[in-house]
Short mmCIF file of C-alpha atoms in Angstrom, two decimals:
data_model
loop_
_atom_site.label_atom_id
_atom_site.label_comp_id
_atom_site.label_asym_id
_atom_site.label_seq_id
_atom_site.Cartn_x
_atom_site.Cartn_y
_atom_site.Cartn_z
CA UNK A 1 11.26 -2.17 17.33
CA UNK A 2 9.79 -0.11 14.95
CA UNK A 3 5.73 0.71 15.23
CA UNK A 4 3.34 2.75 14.12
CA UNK A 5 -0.07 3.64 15.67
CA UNK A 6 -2.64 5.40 14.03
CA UNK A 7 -5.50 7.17 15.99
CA UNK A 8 -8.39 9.71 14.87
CA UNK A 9 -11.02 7.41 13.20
CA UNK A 10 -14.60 7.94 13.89
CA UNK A 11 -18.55 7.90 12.53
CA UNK A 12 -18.65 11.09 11.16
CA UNK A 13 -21.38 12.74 8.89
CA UNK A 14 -20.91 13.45 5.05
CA UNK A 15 -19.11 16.53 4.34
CA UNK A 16 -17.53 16.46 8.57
CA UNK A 17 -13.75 16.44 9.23
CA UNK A 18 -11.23 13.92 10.83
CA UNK A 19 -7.73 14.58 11.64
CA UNK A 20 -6.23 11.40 11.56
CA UNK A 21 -2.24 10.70 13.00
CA UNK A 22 0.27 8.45 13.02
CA UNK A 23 2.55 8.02 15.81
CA UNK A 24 5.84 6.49 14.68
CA UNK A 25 8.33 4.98 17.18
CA UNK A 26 11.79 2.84 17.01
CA UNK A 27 12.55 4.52 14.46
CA UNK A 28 12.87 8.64 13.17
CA UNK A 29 10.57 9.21 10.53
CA UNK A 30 12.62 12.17 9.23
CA UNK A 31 14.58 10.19 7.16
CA UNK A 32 11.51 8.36 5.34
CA UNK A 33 8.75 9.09 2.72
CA UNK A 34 5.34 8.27 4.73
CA UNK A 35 2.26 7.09 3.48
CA UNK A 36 -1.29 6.17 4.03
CA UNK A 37 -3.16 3.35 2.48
CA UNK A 38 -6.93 2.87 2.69
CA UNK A 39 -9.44 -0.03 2.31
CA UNK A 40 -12.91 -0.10 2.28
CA UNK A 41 -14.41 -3.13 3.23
CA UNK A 42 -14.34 -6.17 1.76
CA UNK A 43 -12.22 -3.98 -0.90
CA UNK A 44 -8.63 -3.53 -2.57
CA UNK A 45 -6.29 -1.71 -0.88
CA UNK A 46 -6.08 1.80 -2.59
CA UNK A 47 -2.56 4.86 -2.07
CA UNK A 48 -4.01 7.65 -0.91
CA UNK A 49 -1.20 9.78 -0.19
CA UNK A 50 2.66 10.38 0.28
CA UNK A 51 4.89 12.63 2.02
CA UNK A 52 8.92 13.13 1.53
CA UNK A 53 10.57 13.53 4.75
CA UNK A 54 11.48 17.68 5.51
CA UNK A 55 6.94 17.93 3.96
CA UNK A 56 7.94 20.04 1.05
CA UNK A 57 6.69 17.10 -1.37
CA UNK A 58 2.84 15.64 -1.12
CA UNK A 59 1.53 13.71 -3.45
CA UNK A 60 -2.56 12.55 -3.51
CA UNK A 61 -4.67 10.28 -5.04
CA UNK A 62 -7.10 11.76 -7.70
CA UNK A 63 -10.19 11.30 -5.74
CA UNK A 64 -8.90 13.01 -2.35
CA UNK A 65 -7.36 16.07 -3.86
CA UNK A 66 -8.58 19.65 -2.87
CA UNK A 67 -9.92 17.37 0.49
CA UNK A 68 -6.91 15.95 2.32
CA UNK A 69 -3.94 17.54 3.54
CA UNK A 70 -1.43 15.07 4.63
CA UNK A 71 1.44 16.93 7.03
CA UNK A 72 4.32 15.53 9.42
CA UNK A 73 5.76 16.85 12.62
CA UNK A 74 9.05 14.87 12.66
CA UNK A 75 9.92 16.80 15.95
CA UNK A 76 6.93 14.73 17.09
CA UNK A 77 8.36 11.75 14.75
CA UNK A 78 4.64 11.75 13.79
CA UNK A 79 2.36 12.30 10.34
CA UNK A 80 -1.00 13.50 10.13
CA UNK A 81 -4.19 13.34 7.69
CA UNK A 82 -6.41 16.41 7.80
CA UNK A 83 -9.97 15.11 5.99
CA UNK A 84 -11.90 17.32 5.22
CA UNK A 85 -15.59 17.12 3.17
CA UNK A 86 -15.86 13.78 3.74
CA UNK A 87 -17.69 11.45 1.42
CA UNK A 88 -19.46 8.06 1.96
CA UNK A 89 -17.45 6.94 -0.18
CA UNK A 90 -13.92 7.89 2.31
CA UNK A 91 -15.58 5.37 4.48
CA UNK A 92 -12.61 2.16 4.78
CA UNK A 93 -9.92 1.53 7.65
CA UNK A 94 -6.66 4.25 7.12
CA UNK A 95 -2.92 2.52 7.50
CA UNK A 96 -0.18 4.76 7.94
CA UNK A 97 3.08 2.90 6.06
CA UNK A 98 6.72 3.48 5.63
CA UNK A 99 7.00 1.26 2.68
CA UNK A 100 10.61 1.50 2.19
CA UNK A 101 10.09 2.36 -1.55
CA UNK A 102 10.62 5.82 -1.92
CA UNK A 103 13.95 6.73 -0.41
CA UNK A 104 16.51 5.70 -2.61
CA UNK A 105 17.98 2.06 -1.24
CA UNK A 106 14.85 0.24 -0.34
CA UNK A 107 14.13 -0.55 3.28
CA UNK A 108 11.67 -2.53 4.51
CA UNK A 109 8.21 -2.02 4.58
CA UNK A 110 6.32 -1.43 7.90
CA UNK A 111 2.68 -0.63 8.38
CA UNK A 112 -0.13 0.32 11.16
CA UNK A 113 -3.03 -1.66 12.25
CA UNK A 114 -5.28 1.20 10.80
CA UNK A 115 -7.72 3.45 12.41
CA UNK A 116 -11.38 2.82 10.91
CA UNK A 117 -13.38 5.89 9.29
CA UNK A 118 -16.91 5.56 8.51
CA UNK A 119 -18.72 8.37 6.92
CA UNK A 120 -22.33 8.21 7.08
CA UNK A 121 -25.55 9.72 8.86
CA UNK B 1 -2.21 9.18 -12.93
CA UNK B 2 -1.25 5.67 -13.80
CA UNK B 3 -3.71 3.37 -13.92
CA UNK B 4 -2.79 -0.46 -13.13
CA UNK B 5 -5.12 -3.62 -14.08
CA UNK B 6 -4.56 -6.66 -12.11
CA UNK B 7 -5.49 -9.91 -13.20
CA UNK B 8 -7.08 -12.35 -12.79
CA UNK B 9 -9.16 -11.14 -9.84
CA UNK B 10 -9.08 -14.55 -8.15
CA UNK B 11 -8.26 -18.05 -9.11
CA UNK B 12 -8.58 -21.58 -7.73
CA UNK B 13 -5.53 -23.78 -6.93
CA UNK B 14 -4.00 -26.70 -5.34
CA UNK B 15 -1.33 -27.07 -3.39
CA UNK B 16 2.03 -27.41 -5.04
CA UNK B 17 0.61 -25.62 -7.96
CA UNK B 18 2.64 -23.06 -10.21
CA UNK B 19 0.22 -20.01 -9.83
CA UNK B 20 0.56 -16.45 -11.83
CA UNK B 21 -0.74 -13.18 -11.88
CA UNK B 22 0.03 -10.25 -13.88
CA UNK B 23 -0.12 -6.13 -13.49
CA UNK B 24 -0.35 -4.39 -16.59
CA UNK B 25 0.91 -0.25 -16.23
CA UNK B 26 -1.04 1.99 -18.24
CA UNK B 27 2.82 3.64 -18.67
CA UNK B 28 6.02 3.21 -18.56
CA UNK B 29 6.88 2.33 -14.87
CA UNK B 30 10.68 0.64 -15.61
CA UNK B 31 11.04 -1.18 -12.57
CA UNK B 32 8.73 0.76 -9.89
CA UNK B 33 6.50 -2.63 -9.10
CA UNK B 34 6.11 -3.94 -5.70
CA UNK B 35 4.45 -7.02 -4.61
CA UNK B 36 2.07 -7.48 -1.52
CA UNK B 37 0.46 -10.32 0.10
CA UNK B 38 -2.50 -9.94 2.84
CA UNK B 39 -3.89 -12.15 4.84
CA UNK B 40 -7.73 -11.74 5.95
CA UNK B 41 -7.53 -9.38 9.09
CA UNK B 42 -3.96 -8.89 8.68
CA UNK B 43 -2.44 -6.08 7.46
CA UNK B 44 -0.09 -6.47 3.84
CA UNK B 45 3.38 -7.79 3.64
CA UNK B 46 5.82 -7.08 0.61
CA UNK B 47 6.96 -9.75 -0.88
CA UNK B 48 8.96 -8.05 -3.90
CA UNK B 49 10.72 -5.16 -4.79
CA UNK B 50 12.06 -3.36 -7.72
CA UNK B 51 9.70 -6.02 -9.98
CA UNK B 52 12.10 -8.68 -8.82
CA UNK B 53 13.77 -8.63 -6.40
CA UNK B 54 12.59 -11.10 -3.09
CA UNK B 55 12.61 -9.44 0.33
CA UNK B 56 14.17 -11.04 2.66
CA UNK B 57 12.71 -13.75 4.81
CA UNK B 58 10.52 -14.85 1.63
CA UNK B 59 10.38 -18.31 0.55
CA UNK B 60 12.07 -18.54 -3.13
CA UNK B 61 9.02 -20.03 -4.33
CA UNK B 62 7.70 -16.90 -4.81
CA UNK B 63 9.28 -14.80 -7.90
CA UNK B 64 8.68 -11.44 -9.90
CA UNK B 65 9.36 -10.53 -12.86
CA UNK B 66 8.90 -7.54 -16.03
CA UNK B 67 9.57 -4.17 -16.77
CA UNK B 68 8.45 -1.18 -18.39
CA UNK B 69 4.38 -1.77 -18.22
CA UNK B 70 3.95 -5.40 -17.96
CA UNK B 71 4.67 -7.72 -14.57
CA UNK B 72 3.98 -11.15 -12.94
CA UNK B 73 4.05 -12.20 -9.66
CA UNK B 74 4.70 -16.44 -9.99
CA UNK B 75 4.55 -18.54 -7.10
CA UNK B 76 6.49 -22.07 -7.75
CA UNK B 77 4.53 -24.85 -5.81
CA UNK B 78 1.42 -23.15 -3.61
CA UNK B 79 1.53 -23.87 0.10
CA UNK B 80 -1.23 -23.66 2.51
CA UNK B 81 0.12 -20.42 4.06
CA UNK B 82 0.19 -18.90 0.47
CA UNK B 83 -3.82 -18.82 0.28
CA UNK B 84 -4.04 -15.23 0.41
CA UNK B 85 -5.12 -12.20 -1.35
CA UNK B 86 -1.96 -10.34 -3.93
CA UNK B 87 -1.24 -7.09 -4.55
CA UNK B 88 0.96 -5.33 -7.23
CA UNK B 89 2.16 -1.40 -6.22
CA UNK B 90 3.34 1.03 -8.73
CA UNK B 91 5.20 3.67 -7.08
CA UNK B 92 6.77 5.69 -10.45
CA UNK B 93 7.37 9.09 -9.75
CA UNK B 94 6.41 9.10 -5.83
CA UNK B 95 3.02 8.39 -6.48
CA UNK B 96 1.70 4.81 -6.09
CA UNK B 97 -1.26 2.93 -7.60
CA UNK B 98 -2.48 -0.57 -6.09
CA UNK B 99 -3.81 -3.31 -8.33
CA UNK B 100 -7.27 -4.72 -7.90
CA UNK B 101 -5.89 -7.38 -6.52
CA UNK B 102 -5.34 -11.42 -6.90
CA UNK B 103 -7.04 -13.55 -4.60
CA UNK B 104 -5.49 -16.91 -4.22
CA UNK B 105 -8.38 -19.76 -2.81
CA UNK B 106 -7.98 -23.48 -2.55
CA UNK B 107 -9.56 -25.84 -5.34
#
């Protein structure tokens, strides 16, 4: 069965750090573009980054760049989100999502339960 | 980046209504559209890929179609289980933008 966990959310202060990961099972993530999706609360659900499978390729949205490094370990079959000067505004619940739609044939789409960062002091 | 508008933000329906909603790319996108549908506390399933085409286990009712910068998601005669909220995905060029999203309430 194929799962993914994400851990590393926390209260942290404006301009702290959070590494966040994804552990990926039932599947071997080297083969797959990964991604993370966030959502504040009560909000949309907003890309903030992808990553092709051997890492060479990362892209981010606008408002994250220069502040999030997104890297994999696929000996680990896992993918990580470095945050760094964190904002209020970073505050929302992080999936981690294979979502099939980046690898050529599409495959299905599976996502996280999400690990919940809120930035604030 | 590409910027997507989603509309309408919500809308009122009853059951066995024909509901739509529509993603509008600020480029060219050709097919690159998914569909999403999430449930309050839940997190999103895809409905559609490739702007039309229905992933497998979904009811036929639902139904994409466009191309190039314009997209609907229609769903042919609501059920309860449909009350939801919808998203639309660009994913041109490895990148991905969500829509605002559609939220789908009973009348």
């Amino acid at each position: 069965e194929v799962q993914l966990a994400e851990s590393g959310g926390n209260l942290v202060q404006p301009g702290g750090s959070l590494r966040l990961s994804c552990a990926a099972s039932g599947f071997s993530i080297s083969n797959y573009w990964m991604t993370w999706v966030r959502q504040a609360p009560g909000k949309g659900l907003e890309w903030v980054a992808n990553i092709n499978p051997n890492g060479a390729e990362k892209y981010y949205v606008d408002s994250v760049k220069g502040r999030i490094t997104l890297s994999r370990d696929n000996a680990k079959n896992a993918v990580f989100l470095q945050m760094n000067s964190l904002r209020a505004e970073d505050t929302a619940l992080y999936y981690c999502a294979r979502l099939g739609l980046f690898d050529g044939p599409v495959s299905s789409d599976y996502w996280g339960r999400g690990t919940q960062v809120t930035v604030s002091s | 980046d590409i910027q997507v508008t989603q509309s309408p933000s919500a809308m009122s329906a009853s059951i066995g209504d024909r509901v739509t909603m529509t993603c509008r790319a600020s480029q060219d996108i050709s097919i690159y559209l998914a569909w999403f549908q999430q449930k309050p506390g839940k997190v999103p399933k895809r409905l559609i890929y490739r702007a039309s085409s229905l992933e497998s286990g979904v009811p036929s009712r639902f139904s994409g179609s466009g191309s190039g910068t314009e997209f609907t998601l229609t769903i042919s005669g609501l059920q309860p289980e449909d009350f939801a909220t919808y998203y639309c995905l660009q994913h041109h060029n490895y990148r991905g933008t969500f829509g605002q999203g559609t939220k789908v309430e009973i009348k």
